[in-house]
């Protein structure tokens, strides 16, 4: 009689203890930004001026007012220093680690620094002593475990004979 009560009660306790365990409890949540990111295809970088897609040469001539022979290098320097920073213009490779550390290859050289998600996870801040003092800020437009889309937009104003305001939009698409 005792076995008829103890065995089912033991089985019931065993079932309850297994049911209380959940696989999600055993594994910590992984931030989708952590991992190695590279260019998502050849056109990982998109540059628009006043809503119209522009090449580096067009951007250099029309917006930065450079001559056509140096327009591409002027645009490369401007974007790299002011907006891209640790994200290489032609072959981006960035490793974002869990302890808010990152490493990247920029023009073949390794740079490292810290990263933070700010503004409720809508802004990625990458800061490296190897680059600019205040770091680089990117608006996160889309993030999944496989795709990271970053963006930035700004206005450029010129006063003079050919004055004008340019609304510039930069979009970077990376993949794991």
CSV table of C-alpha atoms in Angstrom, one decimal:
chain,number,residue,atom,x,y,z
A,1,UNK,CA,0.0,0.0,0.0
A,2,UNK,CA,2.8,2.3,0.9
A,3,UNK,CA,4.5,1.7,-2.5
A,4,UNK,CA,1.2,2.6,-4.3
A,5,UNK,CA,1.3,6.1,-2.7
A,6,UNK,CA,5.1,6.8,-2.7
A,7,UNK,CA,5.9,5.8,-6.3
A,8,UNK,CA,3.2,8.0,-7.9
A,9,UNK,CA,4.1,10.8,-5.6
A,10,UNK,CA,7.8,10.5,-6.4
A,11,UNK,CA,6.9,10.4,-10.1
A,12,UNK,CA,4.7,13.5,-9.8
A,13,UNK,CA,7.5,15.4,-8.0
A,14,UNK,CA,10.0,14.4,-10.7
A,15,UNK,CA,7.6,15.6,-13.4
A,16,UNK,CA,7.1,18.9,-11.6
A,17,UNK,CA,10.8,19.5,-11.1
A,18,UNK,CA,11.5,18.9,-14.8
A,19,UNK,CA,8.6,21.1,-15.8
A,20,UNK,CA,9.9,23.9,-13.7
A,21,UNK,CA,13.1,24.0,-15.7
A,22,UNK,CA,13.0,25.9,-18.9
A,23,UNK,CA,15.7,26.0,-21.6
A,24,UNK,CA,15.6,29.8,-21.6
A,25,UNK,CA,16.5,29.8,-17.9
A,26,UNK,CA,19.7,27.9,-18.7
A,27,UNK,CA,21.1,30.2,-21.4
A,28,UNK,CA,21.6,33.9,-21.0
A,29,UNK,CA,20.1,36.2,-23.6
A,30,UNK,CA,22.6,37.1,-26.4
A,31,UNK,CA,22.6,40.6,-27.8
A,32,UNK,CA,22.2,40.3,-31.6
A,33,UNK,CA,24.9,43.0,-32.1
A,34,UNK,CA,27.6,40.7,-30.7
A,35,UNK,CA,29.5,38.9,-33.4
A,36,UNK,CA,31.7,39.5,-36.5
A,37,UNK,CA,30.2,41.9,-39.1
A,38,UNK,CA,31.3,42.3,-42.7
A,39,UNK,CA,30.0,44.1,-45.8
A,40,UNK,CA,26.6,42.8,-47.0
A,41,UNK,CA,27.4,42.6,-50.7
A,42,UNK,CA,29.3,45.0,-52.9
A,43,UNK,CA,26.9,47.9,-52.2
A,44,UNK,CA,26.9,47.8,-48.5
A,45,UNK,CA,27.3,51.6,-48.4
A,46,UNK,CA,24.5,53.9,-49.7
A,47,UNK,CA,25.0,57.7,-50.0
A,48,UNK,CA,22.0,59.9,-50.8
A,49,UNK,CA,21.9,63.7,-51.3
A,50,UNK,CA,18.5,65.3,-51.1
A,51,UNK,CA,17.0,61.8,-51.6
A,52,UNK,CA,19.0,61.0,-54.7
A,53,UNK,CA,21.6,58.2,-54.7
A,54,UNK,CA,25.2,59.5,-55.3
A,55,UNK,CA,28.5,57.9,-56.1
A,56,UNK,CA,31.6,59.0,-54.1
A,57,UNK,CA,32.7,61.1,-57.1
A,58,UNK,CA,29.3,62.8,-57.4
A,59,UNK,CA,29.3,63.5,-53.7
A,60,UNK,CA,32.8,64.9,-53.8
A,61,UNK,CA,32.0,67.3,-56.7
A,62,UNK,CA,28.5,68.3,-55.9
A,63,UNK,CA,28.5,68.5,-52.1
A,64,UNK,CA,32.1,68.8,-51.0
A,65,UNK,CA,32.9,71.0,-54.1
A,66,UNK,CA,36.1,69.2,-55.0
A,67,UNK,CA,37.4,69.0,-58.6
A,68,UNK,CA,36.6,65.8,-60.4
A,69,UNK,CA,40.2,64.6,-60.3
A,70,UNK,CA,40.3,64.5,-56.5
A,71,UNK,CA,36.6,64.1,-55.8
A,72,UNK,CA,36.7,60.4,-54.8
A,73,UNK,CA,39.6,60.8,-52.4
A,74,UNK,CA,38.1,63.9,-50.9
A,75,UNK,CA,34.8,62.0,-50.3
A,76,UNK,CA,36.6,59.0,-48.9
A,77,UNK,CA,38.6,61.1,-46.4
A,78,UNK,CA,35.5,63.1,-45.4
A,79,UNK,CA,33.3,60.1,-44.8
A,80,UNK,CA,36.0,58.0,-43.1
A,81,UNK,CA,37.1,60.7,-40.7
A,82,UNK,CA,33.7,62.2,-39.9
A,83,UNK,CA,31.2,59.3,-40.0
A,84,UNK,CA,32.7,55.8,-40.7
A,85,UNK,CA,35.6,55.7,-38.4
A,86,UNK,CA,36.1,52.0,-37.4
A,87,UNK,CA,34.0,50.9,-40.4
A,88,UNK,CA,36.3,50.6,-43.4
A,89,UNK,CA,34.9,52.2,-46.5
A,90,UNK,CA,35.8,49.3,-48.8
A,91,UNK,CA,36.2,46.2,-46.7
A,92,UNK,CA,34.5,46.6,-43.4
A,93,UNK,CA,35.3,43.9,-40.8
A,94,UNK,CA,34.3,44.6,-37.2
A,95,UNK,CA,34.1,42.2,-34.3
A,96,UNK,CA,31.8,43.3,-31.5
A,97,UNK,CA,32.4,41.4,-28.3
A,98,UNK,CA,30.3,40.9,-25.2
A,99,UNK,CA,32.2,43.0,-22.7
A,100,UNK,CA,31.5,46.2,-24.7
A,101,UNK,CA,34.8,45.8,-26.7
A,102,UNK,CA,35.3,45.9,-30.4
A,103,UNK,CA,38.1,45.4,-32.9
A,104,UNK,CA,38.1,46.4,-36.5
A,105,UNK,CA,40.2,46.5,-39.6
A,106,UNK,CA,40.5,50.0,-41.1
A,107,UNK,CA,42.7,50.3,-44.2
A,108,UNK,CA,44.4,47.1,-43.2
A,109,UNK,CA,45.3,48.2,-39.7
A,110,UNK,CA,43.6,46.9,-36.5
A,111,UNK,CA,41.9,49.3,-34.2
A,112,UNK,CA,40.1,48.5,-31.0
A,113,UNK,CA,37.8,50.3,-28.6
A,114,UNK,CA,34.5,50.2,-26.7
A,115,UNK,CA,31.0,50.1,-27.9
A,116,UNK,CA,27.7,51.0,-26.2
A,117,UNK,CA,24.1,50.9,-27.2
A,118,UNK,CA,22.4,54.2,-26.3
A,119,UNK,CA,19.0,55.8,-26.5
A,120,UNK,CA,17.1,52.6,-25.6
A,121,UNK,CA,19.2,50.6,-28.0
A,122,UNK,CA,18.6,52.8,-31.1
A,123,UNK,CA,22.1,54.3,-31.3
A,124,UNK,CA,25.4,52.4,-31.5
A,125,UNK,CA,28.4,54.4,-30.2
A,126,UNK,CA,31.9,53.1,-31.2
A,127,UNK,CA,34.8,54.8,-29.5
A,128,UNK,CA,38.5,54.1,-30.1
A,129,UNK,CA,41.5,56.0,-28.9
A,130,UNK,CA,43.1,55.1,-32.3
A,131,UNK,CA,40.5,57.3,-34.1
A,132,UNK,CA,38.5,60.3,-33.1
A,133,UNK,CA,38.2,61.4,-29.5
A,134,UNK,CA,34.4,61.4,-29.2
A,135,UNK,CA,33.9,58.3,-31.2
A,136,UNK,CA,31.3,57.6,-33.8
A,137,UNK,CA,27.5,57.4,-33.5
A,138,UNK,CA,25.3,55.4,-35.7
A,139,UNK,CA,21.5,55.2,-35.8
A,140,UNK,CA,20.5,51.5,-35.8
A,141,UNK,CA,17.9,51.2,-38.5
A,142,UNK,CA,17.6,47.4,-38.4
A,143,UNK,CA,19.2,44.7,-36.3
A,144,UNK,CA,18.7,40.9,-36.5
A,145,UNK,CA,21.0,38.1,-35.6
A,146,UNK,CA,22.2,38.2,-39.3
A,147,UNK,CA,21.9,41.8,-40.5
A,148,UNK,CA,22.9,45.2,-39.0
A,149,UNK,CA,21.8,48.3,-40.8
A,150,UNK,CA,23.3,51.6,-39.6
A,151,UNK,CA,22.5,55.1,-40.8
A,152,UNK,CA,23.3,58.7,-40.3
A,153,UNK,CA,21.9,61.9,-41.8
A,154,UNK,CA,23.0,65.5,-41.6
A,155,UNK,CA,22.6,68.8,-43.3
A,156,UNK,CA,25.4,70.6,-45.1
A,157,UNK,CA,25.0,74.3,-45.8
A,158,UNK,CA,27.0,76.5,-48.1
A,159,UNK,CA,26.9,80.3,-48.3
A,160,UNK,CA,28.2,82.2,-51.3
A,161,UNK,CA,27.7,82.3,-55.1
A,162,UNK,CA,26.3,78.7,-55.2
A,163,UNK,CA,24.8,78.6,-51.7
A,164,UNK,CA,22.5,75.7,-50.8
A,165,UNK,CA,21.6,73.1,-48.2
A,166,UNK,CA,22.2,69.5,-48.8
A,167,UNK,CA,20.4,66.7,-46.9
A,168,UNK,CA,22.9,63.8,-46.8
A,169,UNK,CA,22.0,60.3,-45.8
A,170,UNK,CA,24.5,57.5,-45.2
A,171,UNK,CA,23.4,53.9,-44.9
A,172,UNK,CA,25.7,51.0,-44.0
A,173,UNK,CA,24.5,47.4,-44.3
A,174,UNK,CA,26.6,44.7,-42.6
A,175,UNK,CA,26.0,40.9,-42.2
A,176,UNK,CA,27.4,38.1,-40.0
